[in-house]
Amino acid sequence: MGDNILARTTDLAKVICEKYADKGKTAVDATCGNGHDTVWLAERFGSVYAFDVQKSAAEATSRLAENRGFNNVTVICDSHENMGRYVKEKVRLVMFNLGYLPGGDKNIVTESHATLKAVDGALSLLEKDGMICIIMYPGHWQGAGEKEALLQMASKLDKSKYHCVCTDMINQPAGAPEILFITLKT
Ligand SMILES: C[S@@+](CC[C@H](N)C(=O)[O-])C[C@H]1O[C@@H](n2cnc3c(N)ncnc32)[C@H](O)[C@@H]1O
């Protein structure tokens, strides 16, 4: 497990995501950034679609996947809100790691309106017993509003179809990362 809070949160998310791994199924990395989450998914799923709005991020992800020898990754340089245009099969897991690219331009961040649309698209693609995992960073300039919008959306999802769970780091300062899990019942 990573020692800093960001690494620790991503590691915790992946412990849960691991339960959904299936080499016969498809996963989506909705925010591929430097490609670390994409290759993690590529090791565990038959096919992975990876999205990012930044060309440099899409290129970094393609390079990392290629260097690691994964030929099951499709990298798409487009907003995740357009996911449904590219992904035509049902998916087992969709991972969002929100915020800005570490080491990149902090002004290019995920934004509530696009994130909400993307989650809506992901919900339509989700197979039964599939999961959407959203790592949220309420500590940055756009992050608190984005988290609130996501929690509001999730709290209104049909309780007969979905289970929504959100983590809360109760001994950490306000703005600590949180994870929202949405599972579709069988
Ligand atoms: C925290 S980083 C992702 C880290 C990445 N998963 C990794 O393993 O390196 C967030 C990424 O979301 C991307 N992003 C922002 N808005 C987006 C959008 N509308 N669609 C897809 N990606 C977006 C940013 O460009 C940034 O690379």
Short mmCIF file of N, CA, C and O in Angstrom, two decimals, residues 16 20 92-94 96 119-120 122-123 126-127 129-134 150-151 153-155 157-158 161-166 179-185:
data_model
loop_
_atom_site.label_atom_id
_atom_site.label_comp_id
_atom_site.label_asym_id
_atom_site.label_seq_id
_atom_site.Cartn_x
_atom_site.Cartn_y
_atom_site.Cartn_z
N ILE A 16 -10.88 -3.26 -3.91
CA ILE A 16 -12.28 -3.59 -4.21
C ILE A 16 -12.43 -3.95 -5.70
O ILE A 16 -13.09 -4.94 -6.06
N TYR A 20 -13.64 -7.59 -9.10
CA TYR A 20 -14.42 -7.57 -10.35
C TYR A 20 -13.60 -8.01 -11.55
O TYR A 20 -14.11 -8.08 -12.66
N ARG A 92 -17.71 -4.49 -17.34
CA ARG A 92 -17.73 -5.04 -15.98
C ARG A 92 -17.32 -3.98 -14.94
O ARG A 92 -17.83 -3.94 -13.83
N LEU A 93 -16.38 -3.13 -15.35
CA LEU A 93 -15.85 -2.14 -14.40
C LEU A 93 -15.51 -0.85 -15.14
O LEU A 93 -14.90 -0.89 -16.21
N VAL A 94 -15.92 0.27 -14.57
CA VAL A 94 -15.50 1.58 -15.09
C VAL A 94 -14.82 2.32 -13.96
O VAL A 94 -15.39 2.47 -12.87
N PHE A 96 -12.98 5.81 -12.62
CA PHE A 96 -12.70 7.24 -12.77
C PHE A 96 -11.71 7.62 -11.67
O PHE A 96 -11.97 7.34 -10.50
N VAL A 119 -20.67 9.47 -16.07
CA VAL A 119 -21.16 8.42 -15.15
C VAL A 119 -22.51 7.90 -15.65
O VAL A 119 -22.77 6.69 -15.61
N ASP A 120 -23.32 8.81 -16.18
CA ASP A 120 -24.60 8.39 -16.75
C ASP A 120 -24.36 7.42 -17.91
O ASP A 120 -25.01 6.37 -18.01
N ALA A 122 -21.71 5.59 -18.33
CA ALA A 122 -21.15 4.36 -17.76
C ALA A 122 -22.26 3.48 -17.18
O ALA A 122 -22.22 2.25 -17.31
N LEU A 123 -23.26 4.11 -16.57
CA LEU A 123 -24.38 3.34 -16.01
C LEU A 123 -25.10 2.57 -17.12
O LEU A 123 -25.53 1.43 -16.91
N LEU A 126 -22.97 -0.53 -18.07
CA LEU A 126 -22.61 -1.48 -17.01
C LEU A 126 -23.39 -2.80 -17.13
O LEU A 126 -24.60 -2.80 -17.33
N GLU A 127 -22.66 -3.91 -17.02
CA GLU A 127 -23.36 -5.20 -17.02
C GLU A 127 -23.86 -5.49 -15.60
O GLU A 127 -23.41 -4.86 -14.63
N ASP A 129 -24.12 -6.85 -12.05
CA ASP A 129 -23.07 -7.16 -11.10
C ASP A 129 -21.76 -6.41 -11.42
O ASP A 129 -20.72 -6.70 -10.84
N GLY A 130 -21.82 -5.45 -12.35
CA GLY A 130 -20.64 -4.62 -12.65
C GLY A 130 -20.53 -3.46 -11.68
O GLY A 130 -21.42 -3.23 -10.86
N MET A 131 -19.42 -2.73 -11.77
CA MET A 131 -19.18 -1.64 -10.81
C MET A 131 -18.54 -0.42 -11.47
O MET A 131 -17.72 -0.54 -12.38
N ILE A 132 -18.96 0.74 -10.99
CA ILE A 132 -18.28 2.00 -11.32
C ILE A 132 -17.55 2.45 -10.07
O ILE A 132 -18.15 2.50 -8.98
N CYS A 133 -16.27 2.74 -10.22
CA CYS A 133 -15.46 3.18 -9.08
C CYS A 133 -14.97 4.59 -9.38
O CYS A 133 -14.34 4.81 -10.41
N ILE A 134 -15.27 5.53 -8.50
CA ILE A 134 -14.91 6.93 -8.75
C ILE A 134 -14.06 7.46 -7.60
O ILE A 134 -14.55 7.57 -6.47
N LEU A 150 -21.72 14.49 -7.57
CA LEU A 150 -21.73 13.03 -7.72
C LEU A 150 -22.53 12.35 -6.61
O LEU A 150 -23.30 11.43 -6.86
N LEU A 151 -22.33 12.84 -5.38
CA LEU A 151 -23.05 12.22 -4.26
C LEU A 151 -24.55 12.45 -4.39
O LEU A 151 -25.36 11.56 -4.09
N MET A 153 -26.21 12.84 -7.21
CA MET A 153 -26.67 11.97 -8.29
C MET A 153 -26.81 10.53 -7.77
O MET A 153 -27.82 9.88 -7.96
N ALA A 154 -25.76 10.06 -7.07
CA ALA A 154 -25.76 8.67 -6.60
C ALA A 154 -26.87 8.42 -5.58
O ALA A 154 -27.50 7.36 -5.58
N SER A 155 -27.12 9.41 -4.74
CA SER A 155 -28.14 9.21 -3.70
C SER A 155 -29.54 9.07 -4.30
O SER A 155 -30.45 8.57 -3.65
N LEU A 157 -30.10 7.46 -7.24
CA LEU A 157 -30.20 6.28 -8.12
C LEU A 157 -31.20 5.27 -7.53
O LEU A 157 -31.27 5.10 -6.31
N ASP A 158 -31.90 4.61 -8.42
CA ASP A 158 -32.94 3.64 -8.05
C ASP A 158 -32.37 2.58 -7.08
O ASP A 158 -31.49 1.80 -7.45
N LYS A 161 -32.13 -1.06 -8.05
CA LYS A 161 -31.16 -1.48 -9.07
C LYS A 161 -29.69 -1.33 -8.64
O LYS A 161 -28.83 -2.09 -9.07
N TYR A 162 -29.42 -0.29 -7.84
CA TYR A 162 -28.01 0.02 -7.55
C TYR A 162 -27.73 0.06 -6.05
O TYR A 162 -28.61 0.42 -5.26
N HIS A 163 -26.48 -0.25 -5.72
CA HIS A 163 -25.97 0.03 -4.38
C HIS A 163 -24.90 1.09 -4.52
O HIS A 163 -24.00 0.94 -5.36
N CYS A 164 -24.97 2.14 -3.75
CA CYS A 164 -23.96 3.21 -3.81
C CYS A 164 -23.29 3.33 -2.44
O CYS A 164 -23.98 3.44 -1.42
N VAL A 165 -21.96 3.31 -2.46
CA VAL A 165 -21.20 3.36 -1.21
C VAL A 165 -20.14 4.44 -1.35
O VAL A 165 -19.46 4.52 -2.38
N CYS A 166 -20.00 5.28 -0.33
CA CYS A 166 -18.95 6.30 -0.38
C CYS A 166 -18.08 6.19 0.87
O CYS A 166 -18.60 6.05 1.97
N ILE A 179 -13.89 7.71 -2.11
CA ILE A 179 -14.20 6.80 -3.22
C ILE A 179 -15.70 6.52 -3.23
O ILE A 179 -16.27 6.18 -2.19
N LEU A 180 -16.28 6.67 -4.40
CA LEU A 180 -17.69 6.34 -4.59
C LEU A 180 -17.77 5.07 -5.43
O LEU A 180 -17.17 5.01 -6.53
N PHE A 181 -18.42 4.05 -4.91
CA PHE A 181 -18.63 2.80 -5.65
C PHE A 181 -20.11 2.68 -6.00
O PHE A 181 -20.97 2.87 -5.12
N ILE A 182 -20.39 2.37 -7.24
CA ILE A 182 -21.79 2.14 -7.65
C ILE A 182 -21.84 0.74 -8.26
O ILE A 182 -21.13 0.47 -9.25
N THR A 183 -22.64 -0.14 -7.69
CA THR A 183 -22.76 -1.48 -8.26
C THR A 183 -24.18 -1.69 -8.76
O THR A 183 -25.14 -1.20 -8.17
N LEU A 184 -24.27 -2.41 -9.87
CA LEU A 184 -25.58 -2.73 -10.45
C LEU A 184 -25.96 -4.12 -9.98
O LEU A 184 -25.19 -5.08 -10.16
N LYS A 185 -27.15 -4.22 -9.38
CA LYS A 185 -27.57 -5.52 -8.84
C LYS A 185 -27.81 -6.53 -9.96
O LYS A 185 -28.13 -6.15 -11.08
#
